Amino acid sequence: MDLQIRAISHKHNAKIAIVDISESMREICNLQQTNPFISIALSKFTVGNTLISLDNKELAKINSNYISNNGAVKKMIAEFQNNKVRAYAQVKDFEIKEYIPRLSNNPVFATVGTQGQLLNSRDMGLKEPYVSTINTDSPNMDHIWMDFLRDSNQVGSLLTSDVKLDDDLKVQKVVGILIQLLPEHTQEDIELLESKLGNTNFICEILMKSTNYYEVIKEIFEDATILESKEIIFECTCNDKKILDSVKLLGKDDIEELIKNKEDVQVICDFCNKEYIVKNEELKDLI
């Protein structure tokens, strides 16, 4: 079962969140038939979007787009709403030799690329969503998310994630942790955080081995109070109305041509591969 756990330490003026989205990412990557490097990059991107979404109201929709200027993945989208996640990679497979060593000898870094933009949209049910964007020259998805948090929230944050593949190079486990200092934090709180979390590889190793995330939180902050623990699931939000709206984007001239030729329109959802057929007679309502 995928889950999120949120906690707070009043003694050390920090809040902490851990997410495990292994089952969701396994299903997403299997649906999209991503190669191992895309699977890892997309999983780490989705973990980041999930972690930064947990403090928002439950009905809020948090959507993140990462556009790589030179990486193999080209574009990734991740969405979180009502404890449901979905994600998409524009490129599912590629020839790694085309990117190594030109970009990086690390295949995941070459997948993400060394230049890109991260756009985050928070739809809180108001008239317009709140949109923020950063440019990045880092190939490390965890660092990209931390740069985003520093730019948008102006608070000290540590975000790290890890992805484990099985013997068949399929997603086995996907975990991430986010720790943020509260505004009233002291220098002692910063030093404690640095001493306990200086080695992010060690933190990821603990998360990978553990199934008791409560104990992991208590190990970091002994006074931590658990705020909530909820299940997370993968669920696509595509529906007939959204598909009709997407077909409408073809424009009046193209739709009229389809009607004239008595053609139906086939649309396949990028996120879940579900196939929709818009009948020719339905197209008349889109003009």
PDB file of C-alpha atoms in Angstrom:
ATOM      1  CA  MET A   1       0.000   0.000   0.000  1.00  0.00           C
ATOM      2  CA  ASP A   2       1.303   3.452  -0.921  1.00  0.00           C
ATOM      3  CA  LEU A   3       1.150   6.023   1.840  1.00  0.00           C
ATOM      4  CA  GLN A   4       2.067   9.450   3.134  1.00  0.00           C
ATOM      5  CA  ILE A   5       3.058  10.301   6.696  1.00  0.00           C
ATOM      6  CA  ARG A   6       3.308  13.847   8.010  1.00  0.00           C
ATOM      7  CA  ALA A   7       4.763  14.843  11.380  1.00  0.00           C
ATOM      8  CA  ILE A   8       5.983  17.899  13.272  1.00  0.00           C
ATOM      9  CA  SER A   9       8.724  18.511  15.827  1.00  0.00           C
ATOM     10  CA  HIS A  10       7.955  21.498  18.049  1.00  0.00           C
ATOM     11  CA  LYS A  11      11.187  21.029  19.963  1.00  0.00           C
ATOM     12  CA  HIS A  12      13.309  21.357  16.825  1.00  0.00           C
ATOM     13  CA  ASN A  13      10.958  23.631  14.842  1.00  0.00           C
ATOM     14  CA  ALA A  14      10.609  21.364  11.831  1.00  0.00           C
ATOM     15  CA  LYS A  15       8.029  19.421   9.904  1.00  0.00           C
ATOM     16  CA  ILE A  16       8.672  16.154   8.134  1.00  0.00           C
ATOM     17  CA  ALA A  17       6.890  14.136   5.451  1.00  0.00           C
ATOM     18  CA  ILE A  18       7.612  10.683   4.048  1.00  0.00           C
ATOM     19  CA  VAL A  19       5.901   9.156   1.012  1.00  0.00           C
ATOM     20  CA  ASP A  20       6.052   5.663  -0.411  1.00  0.00           C
ATOM     21  CA  ILE A  21       4.515   5.483  -3.906  1.00  0.00           C
ATOM     22  CA  SER A  22       6.018   2.177  -5.003  1.00  0.00           C
ATOM     23  CA  GLU A  23       2.786   0.547  -6.172  1.00  0.00           C
ATOM     24  CA  SER A  24       1.605   3.638  -8.037  1.00  0.00           C
ATOM     25  CA  MET A  25       4.882   4.119  -9.895  1.00  0.00           C
ATOM     26  CA  ARG A  26       5.112   0.429 -10.716  1.00  0.00           C
ATOM     27  CA  GLU A  27       1.681   0.632 -12.357  1.00  0.00           C
ATOM     28  CA  ILE A  28       2.415   3.942 -14.102  1.00  0.00           C
ATOM     29  CA  CYS A  29       5.731   2.757 -15.532  1.00  0.00           C
ATOM     30  CA  ASN A  30       4.257  -0.569 -16.614  1.00  0.00           C
ATOM     31  CA  LEU A  31       1.406   1.218 -18.393  1.00  0.00           C
ATOM     32  CA  GLN A  32       3.787   3.548 -20.174  1.00  0.00           C
ATOM     33  CA  GLN A  33       6.433   0.858 -20.778  1.00  0.00           C
ATOM     34  CA  THR A  34       9.258   3.161 -19.723  1.00  0.00           C
ATOM     35  CA  ASN A  35      12.868   2.043 -19.849  1.00  0.00           C
ATOM     36  CA  PRO A  36      14.752   1.837 -16.509  1.00  0.00           C
ATOM     37  CA  PHE A  37      16.255   5.338 -16.713  1.00  0.00           C
ATOM     38  CA  ILE A  38      12.921   6.989 -17.545  1.00  0.00           C
ATOM     39  CA  SER A  39      11.289   4.943 -14.744  1.00  0.00           C
ATOM     40  CA  ILE A  40      13.774   6.280 -12.188  1.00  0.00           C
ATOM     41  CA  ALA A  41      13.597   9.896 -13.410  1.00  0.00           C
ATOM     42  CA  LEU A  42       9.797   9.903 -13.554  1.00  0.00           C
ATOM     43  CA  SER A  43       9.529   8.254 -10.124  1.00  0.00           C
ATOM     44  CA  LYS A  44      11.824  10.808  -8.473  1.00  0.00           C
ATOM     45  CA  PHE A  45       9.949  13.644 -10.183  1.00  0.00           C
ATOM     46  CA  THR A  46       6.593  12.281  -9.003  1.00  0.00           C
ATOM     47  CA  VAL A  47       7.876  11.789  -5.445  1.00  0.00           C
ATOM     48  CA  GLY A  48       8.883  15.452  -5.363  1.00  0.00           C
ATOM     49  CA  ASN A  49       5.506  16.641  -6.611  1.00  0.00           C
ATOM     50  CA  THR A  50       3.768  14.421  -4.053  1.00  0.00           C
ATOM     51  CA  LEU A  51       5.889  15.650  -1.141  1.00  0.00           C
ATOM     52  CA  ILE A  52       5.353  19.341  -1.884  1.00  0.00           C
ATOM     53  CA  SER A  53       1.594  18.717  -2.263  1.00  0.00           C
ATOM     54  CA  LEU A  54       0.931  17.337   1.201  1.00  0.00           C
ATOM     55  CA  ASP A  55       0.574  20.695   2.977  1.00  0.00           C
ATOM     56  CA  ASN A  56      -2.131  21.873   0.586  1.00  0.00           C
ATOM     57  CA  LYS A  57      -5.861  21.518   1.070  1.00  0.00           C
ATOM     58  CA  GLU A  58      -7.221  18.112   0.148  1.00  0.00           C
ATOM     59  CA  LEU A  59      -9.213  19.313  -2.870  1.00  0.00           C
ATOM     60  CA  ALA A  60      -6.287  21.279  -4.276  1.00  0.00           C
ATOM     61  CA  LYS A  61      -4.759  19.971  -7.507  1.00  0.00           C
ATOM     62  CA  ILE A  62      -0.974  20.251  -7.670  1.00  0.00           C
ATOM     63  CA  ASN A  63       0.420  19.827 -11.153  1.00  0.00           C
ATOM     64  CA  SER A  64       4.104  19.969 -12.057  1.00  0.00           C
ATOM     65  CA  ASN A  65       5.694  20.068 -15.496  1.00  0.00           C
ATOM     66  CA  TYR A  66       9.392  19.528 -16.076  1.00  0.00           C
ATOM     67  CA  ILE A  67      10.657  20.446 -19.536  1.00  0.00           C
ATOM     68  CA  SER A  68      14.194  19.330 -20.334  1.00  0.00           C
ATOM     69  CA  ASN A  69      16.073  21.346 -22.923  1.00  0.00           C
ATOM     70  CA  ASN A  70      18.657  18.641 -23.595  1.00  0.00           C
ATOM     71  CA  GLY A  71      17.753  15.516 -21.608  1.00  0.00           C
ATOM     72  CA  ALA A  72      16.354  12.333 -23.080  1.00  0.00           C
ATOM     73  CA  VAL A  73      13.001  12.516 -21.259  1.00  0.00           C
ATOM     74  CA  LYS A  74      11.981  15.806 -22.974  1.00  0.00           C
ATOM     75  CA  LYS A  75       8.993  16.401 -20.670  1.00  0.00           C
ATOM     76  CA  MET A  76       7.473  14.977 -17.490  1.00  0.00           C
ATOM     77  CA  ILE A  77       4.130  15.766 -15.837  1.00  0.00           C
ATOM     78  CA  ALA A  78       3.062  14.767 -12.319  1.00  0.00           C
ATOM     79  CA  GLU A  79      -0.235  15.494 -10.614  1.00  0.00           C
ATOM     80  CA  PHE A  80      -1.495  15.080  -7.044  1.00  0.00           C
ATOM     81  CA  GLN A  81      -5.057  15.574  -5.810  1.00  0.00           C
ATOM     82  CA  ASN A  82      -7.140  13.948  -3.069  1.00  0.00           C
ATOM     83  CA  ASN A  83      -4.289  11.538  -2.263  1.00  0.00           C
ATOM     84  CA  LYS A  84      -4.244  10.332  -5.855  1.00  0.00           C
ATOM     85  CA  VAL A  85      -1.236  10.519  -8.143  1.00  0.00           C
ATOM     86  CA  ARG A  86      -0.702  10.237 -11.849  1.00  0.00           C
ATOM     87  CA  ALA A  87       2.373  10.913 -13.984  1.00  0.00           C
ATOM     88  CA  TYR A  88       3.547  10.916 -17.580  1.00  0.00           C
ATOM     89  CA  ALA A  89       6.837  10.937 -19.484  1.00  0.00           C
ATOM     90  CA  GLN A  90       6.877  12.208 -23.057  1.00  0.00           C
ATOM     91  CA  VAL A  91       9.726   9.885 -24.046  1.00  0.00           C
ATOM     92  CA  LYS A  92       9.395   6.295 -22.855  1.00  0.00           C
ATOM     93  CA  ASP A  93      12.562   4.827 -24.359  1.00  0.00           C
ATOM     94  CA  PHE A  94      15.737   6.168 -25.960  1.00  0.00           C
ATOM     95  CA  GLU A  95      19.264   5.261 -26.985  1.00  0.00           C
ATOM     96  CA  ILE A  96      21.416   6.078 -23.961  1.00  0.00           C
ATOM     97  CA  LYS A  97      24.604   6.296 -26.049  1.00  0.00           C
ATOM     98  CA  GLU A  98      23.251   9.471 -27.636  1.00  0.00           C
ATOM     99  CA  TYR A  99      23.344  11.224 -24.242  1.00  0.00           C
ATOM    100  CA  ILE A 100      26.379   9.665 -22.526  1.00  0.00           C
ATOM    101  CA  PRO A 101      28.964  11.082 -22.082  1.00  0.00           C
ATOM    102  CA  ARG A 102      27.749  14.240 -23.851  1.00  0.00           C
ATOM    103  CA  LEU A 103      25.573  15.270 -20.914  1.00  0.00           C
ATOM    104  CA  SER A 104      26.632  13.042 -18.044  1.00  0.00           C
ATOM    105  CA  ASN A 105      28.096   9.619 -17.369  1.00  0.00           C
ATOM    106  CA  ASN A 106      25.229   9.137 -14.913  1.00  0.00           C
ATOM    107  CA  PRO A 107      22.411   7.706 -17.081  1.00  0.00           C
ATOM    108  CA  VAL A 108      19.641   9.127 -14.878  1.00  0.00           C
ATOM    109  CA  PHE A 109      21.222  12.599 -15.003  1.00  0.00           C
ATOM    110  CA  ALA A 110      21.489  12.246 -18.789  1.00  0.00           C
ATOM    111  CA  THR A 111      17.802  11.335 -18.848  1.00  0.00           C
ATOM    112  CA  VAL A 112      16.800  14.454 -16.889  1.00  0.00           C
ATOM    113  CA  GLY A 113      19.262  16.725 -18.708  1.00  0.00           C
ATOM    114  CA  THR A 114      21.418  19.620 -17.576  1.00  0.00           C
ATOM    115  CA  GLN A 115      19.084  22.456 -18.582  1.00  0.00           C
ATOM    116  CA  GLY A 116      15.378  22.716 -17.991  1.00  0.00           C
ATOM    117  CA  GLN A 117      12.355  24.463 -16.500  1.00  0.00           C
ATOM    118  CA  LEU A 118      10.114  23.342 -13.654  1.00  0.00           C
ATOM    119  CA  LEU A 119       6.591  24.764 -13.699  1.00  0.00           C
ATOM    120  CA  ASN A 120       4.308  24.145 -10.731  1.00  0.00           C
ATOM    121  CA  SER A 121       0.595  24.927 -10.714  1.00  0.00           C
ATOM    122  CA  ARG A 122      -1.520  24.950  -7.553  1.00  0.00           C
ATOM    123  CA  ASP A 123      -5.251  24.981  -8.216  1.00  0.00           C
ATOM    124  CA  MET A 124      -6.966  25.761  -4.906  1.00  0.00           C
ATOM    125  CA  GLY A 125     -10.425  26.142  -6.430  1.00  0.00           C
ATOM    126  CA  LEU A 126     -10.060  29.892  -6.899  1.00  0.00           C
ATOM    127  CA  LYS A 127     -10.489  31.780 -10.169  1.00  0.00           C
ATOM    128  CA  GLU A 128      -6.953  31.121 -11.367  1.00  0.00           C
ATOM    129  CA  PRO A 129      -4.314  28.597 -10.234  1.00  0.00           C
ATOM    130  CA  TYR A 130      -1.121  29.878  -8.669  1.00  0.00           C
ATOM    131  CA  VAL A 131       1.767  29.189 -11.057  1.00  0.00           C
ATOM    132  CA  SER A 132       5.480  29.386 -10.296  1.00  0.00           C
ATOM    133  CA  THR A 133       8.443  28.546 -12.519  1.00  0.00           C
ATOM    134  CA  ILE A 134      12.173  28.093 -12.083  1.00  0.00           C
ATOM    135  CA  ASN A 135      14.955  27.504 -14.592  1.00  0.00           C
ATOM    136  CA  THR A 136      17.521  24.905 -13.620  1.00  0.00           C
ATOM    137  CA  ASP A 137      20.922  23.682 -14.705  1.00  0.00           C
ATOM    138  CA  SER A 138      20.974  20.690 -12.357  1.00  0.00           C
ATOM    139  CA  PRO A 139      20.470  17.113 -13.574  1.00  0.00           C
ATOM    140  CA  ASN A 140      19.629  15.974 -10.003  1.00  0.00           C
ATOM    141  CA  MET A 141      15.858  15.882  -9.530  1.00  0.00           C
ATOM    142  CA  ASP A 142      16.120  16.146  -5.732  1.00  0.00           C
ATOM    143  CA  HIS A 143      18.223  19.297  -6.071  1.00  0.00           C
ATOM    144  CA  ILE A 144      15.757  20.731  -8.581  1.00  0.00           C
ATOM    145  CA  TRP A 145      12.917  20.292  -6.100  1.00  0.00           C
ATOM    146  CA  MET A 146      14.958  21.866  -3.303  1.00  0.00           C
ATOM    147  CA  ASP A 147      15.781  24.832  -5.540  1.00  0.00           C
ATOM    148  CA  PHE A 148      12.066  25.189  -6.242  1.00  0.00           C
ATOM    149  CA  LEU A 149      11.199  25.130  -2.532  1.00  0.00           C
ATOM    150  CA  ARG A 150      13.896  27.658  -1.716  1.00  0.00           C
ATOM    151  CA  ASP A 151      12.660  29.953  -4.474  1.00  0.00           C
ATOM    152  CA  SER A 152       8.932  29.631  -3.684  1.00  0.00           C
ATOM    153  CA  ASN A 153       8.801  29.160   0.092  1.00  0.00           C
ATOM    154  CA  GLN A 154      11.992  30.880   1.234  1.00  0.00           C
ATOM    155  CA  VAL A 155      12.499  28.224   3.924  1.00  0.00           C
ATOM    156  CA  GLY A 156      15.253  25.740   4.581  1.00  0.00           C
ATOM    157  CA  SER A 157      14.318  22.375   3.098  1.00  0.00           C
ATOM    158  CA  LEU A 158      15.854  18.976   2.563  1.00  0.00           C
ATOM    159  CA  LEU A 159      14.253  16.688  -0.002  1.00  0.00           C
ATOM    160  CA  THR A 160      15.714  13.383  -1.041  1.00  0.00           C
ATOM    161  CA  SER A 161      14.286  10.329  -2.771  1.00  0.00           C
ATOM    162  CA  ASP A 162      15.352   6.954  -4.024  1.00  0.00           C
ATOM    163  CA  VAL A 163      14.147   4.354  -6.497  1.00  0.00           C
ATOM    164  CA  LYS A 164      14.967   0.649  -6.434  1.00  0.00           C
ATOM    165  CA  LEU A 165      14.498  -1.606  -9.446  1.00  0.00           C
ATOM    166  CA  ASP A 166      14.014  -5.362  -9.285  1.00  0.00           C
ATOM    167  CA  ASP A 167      15.981  -7.997 -11.205  1.00  0.00           C
ATOM    168  CA  ASP A 168      13.815  -7.353 -14.273  1.00  0.00           C
ATOM    169  CA  LEU A 169      14.628  -3.616 -14.087  1.00  0.00           C
ATOM    170  CA  LYS A 170      11.039  -2.814 -13.106  1.00  0.00           C
ATOM    171  CA  VAL A 171      10.123  -0.416 -10.292  1.00  0.00           C
ATOM    172  CA  GLN A 172      10.288  -2.161  -6.937  1.00  0.00           C
ATOM    173  CA  LYS A 173      10.321   0.662  -4.366  1.00  0.00           C
ATOM    174  CA  VAL A 174       9.960   4.446  -4.545  1.00  0.00           C
ATOM    175  CA  VAL A 175      10.343   6.541  -1.395  1.00  0.00           C
ATOM    176  CA  GLY A 176      11.044  10.158  -0.514  1.00  0.00           C
ATOM    177  CA  ILE A 177      11.396  12.419   2.489  1.00  0.00           C
ATOM    178  CA  LEU A 178      10.947  16.167   2.927  1.00  0.00           C
ATOM    179  CA  ILE A 179      12.063  18.079   6.019  1.00  0.00           C
ATOM    180  CA  GLN A 180      11.358  21.795   6.316  1.00  0.00           C
ATOM    181  CA  LEU A 181      12.358  24.182   9.082  1.00  0.00           C
ATOM    182  CA  LEU A 182       9.592  26.302  10.573  1.00  0.00           C
ATOM    183  CA  PRO A 183       9.972  30.117  10.564  1.00  0.00           C
ATOM    184  CA  GLU A 184      10.896  30.188  14.273  1.00  0.00           C
ATOM    185  CA  HIS A 185      13.830  27.797  13.863  1.00  0.00           C
ATOM    186  CA  THR A 186      17.155  28.510  15.539  1.00  0.00           C
ATOM    187  CA  GLN A 187      20.770  27.959  14.563  1.00  0.00           C
ATOM    188  CA  GLU A 188      20.764  24.917  16.838  1.00  0.00           C
ATOM    189  CA  ASP A 189      17.905  23.439  14.819  1.00  0.00           C
ATOM    190  CA  ILE A 190      19.895  23.939  11.621  1.00  0.00           C
ATOM    191  CA  GLU A 191      22.989  22.303  13.126  1.00  0.00           C
ATOM    192  CA  LEU A 192      20.953  19.349  14.390  1.00  0.00           C
ATOM    193  CA  LEU A 193      19.434  18.832  10.968  1.00  0.00           C
ATOM    194  CA  GLU A 194      22.838  19.011   9.304  1.00  0.00           C
ATOM    195  CA  SER A 195      24.346  16.523  11.754  1.00  0.00           C
ATOM    196  CA  LYS A 196      21.543  13.989  11.370  1.00  0.00           C
ATOM    197  CA  LEU A 197      20.876  14.401   7.677  1.00  0.00           C
ATOM    198  CA  GLY A 198      24.254  15.318   6.267  1.00  0.00           C
ATOM    199  CA  ASN A 199      24.467  12.052   4.368  1.00  0.00           C
ATOM    200  CA  THR A 200      21.383  11.814   2.159  1.00  0.00           C
ATOM    201  CA  ASN A 201      22.526   8.450   0.797  1.00  0.00           C
ATOM    202  CA  PHE A 202      22.340   7.104   4.350  1.00  0.00           C
ATOM    203  CA  ILE A 203      18.798   8.453   4.760  1.00  0.00           C
ATOM    204  CA  CYS A 204      17.665   6.834   1.518  1.00  0.00           C
ATOM    205  CA  GLU A 205      19.254   3.562   2.567  1.00  0.00           C
ATOM    206  CA  ILE A 206      17.239   3.619   5.809  1.00  0.00           C
ATOM    207  CA  LEU A 207      14.013   4.404   3.936  1.00  0.00           C
ATOM    208  CA  MET A 208      14.665   1.632   1.444  1.00  0.00           C
ATOM    209  CA  LYS A 209      15.213  -0.960   4.141  1.00  0.00           C
ATOM    210  CA  SER A 210      12.425   0.173   6.446  1.00  0.00           C
ATOM    211  CA  THR A 211       8.712  -0.536   6.389  1.00  0.00           C
ATOM    212  CA  ASN A 212       8.135   1.311   9.669  1.00  0.00           C
ATOM    213  CA  TYR A 213       8.327   4.955   8.683  1.00  0.00           C
ATOM    214  CA  TYR A 214       7.089   6.055  12.106  1.00  0.00           C
ATOM    215  CA  GLU A 215      10.338   4.793  13.603  1.00  0.00           C
ATOM    216  CA  VAL A 216      12.351   6.591  10.936  1.00  0.00           C
ATOM    217  CA  ILE A 217      10.663   9.866  11.882  1.00  0.00           C
ATOM    218  CA  LYS A 218      11.265   9.246  15.597  1.00  0.00           C
ATOM    219  CA  GLU A 219      14.917   8.515  14.860  1.00  0.00           C
ATOM    220  CA  ILE A 220      15.283  11.943  13.246  1.00  0.00           C
ATOM    221  CA  PHE A 221      13.153  13.901  15.745  1.00  0.00           C
ATOM    222  CA  GLU A 222      12.539  12.061  19.008  1.00  0.00           C
ATOM    223  CA  ASP A 223       9.649  14.374  19.977  1.00  0.00           C
ATOM    224  CA  ALA A 224       7.894  14.204  16.605  1.00  0.00           C
ATOM    225  CA  THR A 225       4.103  14.103  16.641  1.00  0.00           C
ATOM    226  CA  ILE A 226       2.402  12.308  13.767  1.00  0.00           C
ATOM    227  CA  LEU A 227      -0.100  14.653  12.136  1.00  0.00           C
ATOM    228  CA  GLU A 228      -1.610  12.214   9.672  1.00  0.00           C
ATOM    229  CA  SER A 229      -1.067   9.008   7.775  1.00  0.00           C
ATOM    230  CA  LYS A 230      -3.046   8.369   4.607  1.00  0.00           C
ATOM    231  CA  GLU A 231      -3.116   5.966   1.709  1.00  0.00           C
ATOM    232  CA  ILE A 232      -2.030   7.162  -1.731  1.00  0.00           C
ATOM    233  CA  ILE A 233      -3.248   5.537  -4.933  1.00  0.00           C
ATOM    234  CA  PHE A 234      -2.674   5.898  -8.657  1.00  0.00           C
ATOM    235  CA  GLU A 235      -5.829   7.008 -10.420  1.00  0.00           C
ATOM    236  CA  CYS A 236      -6.139   8.790 -13.731  1.00  0.00           C
ATOM    237  CA  THR A 237      -8.501  11.749 -13.931  1.00  0.00           C
ATOM    238  CA  CYS A 238      -9.255  11.445 -17.637  1.00  0.00           C
ATOM    239  CA  ASN A 239     -12.943  11.413 -18.590  1.00  0.00           C
ATOM    240  CA  ASP A 240     -15.249  11.995 -21.556  1.00  0.00           C
ATOM    241  CA  LYS A 241     -15.549  15.742 -20.945  1.00  0.00           C
ATOM    242  CA  LYS A 242     -11.776  16.268 -20.831  1.00  0.00           C
ATOM    243  CA  ILE A 243     -11.376  14.252 -24.006  1.00  0.00           C
ATOM    244  CA  LEU A 244     -13.992  16.361 -25.795  1.00  0.00           C
ATOM    245  CA  ASP A 245     -12.227  19.513 -24.601  1.00  0.00           C
ATOM    246  CA  SER A 246      -8.949  18.224 -26.017  1.00  0.00           C
ATOM    247  CA  VAL A 247     -10.558  17.428 -29.379  1.00  0.00           C
ATOM    248  CA  LYS A 248     -12.028  20.944 -29.429  1.00  0.00           C
ATOM    249  CA  LEU A 249      -8.448  22.256 -29.493  1.00  0.00           C
ATOM    250  CA  LEU A 250      -8.134  20.917 -33.046  1.00  0.00           C
ATOM    251  CA  GLY A 251      -9.959  24.026 -34.208  1.00  0.00           C
ATOM    252  CA  LYS A 252     -13.149  24.630 -36.141  1.00  0.00           C
ATOM    253  CA  ASP A 253     -11.715  23.979 -39.616  1.00  0.00           C
ATOM    254  CA  ASP A 254     -10.193  20.603 -38.714  1.00  0.00           C
ATOM    255  CA  ILE A 255     -13.337  19.471 -36.886  1.00  0.00           C
ATOM    256  CA  GLU A 256     -15.519  20.446 -39.847  1.00  0.00           C
ATOM    257  CA  GLU A 257     -13.222  18.447 -42.136  1.00  0.00           C
ATOM    258  CA  LEU A 258     -13.633  15.393 -39.888  1.00  0.00           C
ATOM    259  CA  ILE A 259     -17.410  15.799 -39.917  1.00  0.00           C
ATOM    260  CA  LYS A 260     -17.413  16.136 -43.687  1.00  0.00           C
ATOM    261  CA  ASN A 261     -15.368  12.931 -44.083  1.00  0.00           C
ATOM    262  CA  LYS A 262     -17.589  11.135 -41.524  1.00  0.00           C
ATOM    263  CA  GLU A 263     -14.546  10.257 -39.428  1.00  0.00           C
ATOM    264  CA  ASP A 264     -14.483   9.364 -35.749  1.00  0.00           C
ATOM    265  CA  VAL A 265     -11.630  10.581 -33.540  1.00  0.00           C
ATOM    266  CA  GLN A 266      -9.500   8.223 -31.495  1.00  0.00           C
ATOM    267  CA  VAL A 267      -7.844   9.708 -28.388  1.00  0.00           C
ATOM    268  CA  ILE A 268      -5.518   7.779 -26.076  1.00  0.00           C
ATOM    269  CA  CYS A 269      -4.837   9.204 -22.616  1.00  0.00           C
ATOM    270  CA  ASP A 270      -1.137   9.935 -22.103  1.00  0.00           C
ATOM    271  CA  PHE A 271      -1.336   8.956 -18.427  1.00  0.00           C
ATOM    272  CA  CYS A 272      -3.230   5.640 -18.432  1.00  0.00           C
ATOM    273  CA  ASN A 273      -3.403   4.595 -22.118  1.00  0.00           C
ATOM    274  CA  LYS A 274      -7.209   4.410 -21.990  1.00  0.00           C
ATOM    275  CA  GLU A 275      -8.700   4.703 -25.466  1.00  0.00           C
ATOM    276  CA  TYR A 276     -11.603   7.046 -26.179  1.00  0.00           C
ATOM    277  CA  ILE A 277     -13.596   7.209 -29.405  1.00  0.00           C
ATOM    278  CA  VAL A 278     -15.371  10.462 -30.197  1.00  0.00           C
ATOM    279  CA  LYS A 279     -18.129   9.593 -32.670  1.00  0.00           C
ATOM    280  CA  ASN A 280     -18.552  11.711 -35.758  1.00  0.00           C
ATOM    281  CA  GLU A 281     -21.995  12.892 -34.665  1.00  0.00           C
ATOM    282  CA  GLU A 282     -20.527  14.142 -31.360  1.00  0.00           C
ATOM    283  CA  LEU A 283     -18.113  16.410 -33.227  1.00  0.00           C
ATOM    284  CA  LYS A 284     -20.964  18.670 -34.344  1.00  0.00           C
ATOM    285  CA  ASP A 285     -21.464  19.785 -30.743  1.00  0.00           C
ATOM    286  CA  LEU A 286     -17.864  21.010 -30.577  1.00  0.00           C
ATOM    287  CA  ILE A 287     -18.192  23.697 -33.246  1.00  0.00           C
TER     288      ILE A 287
END
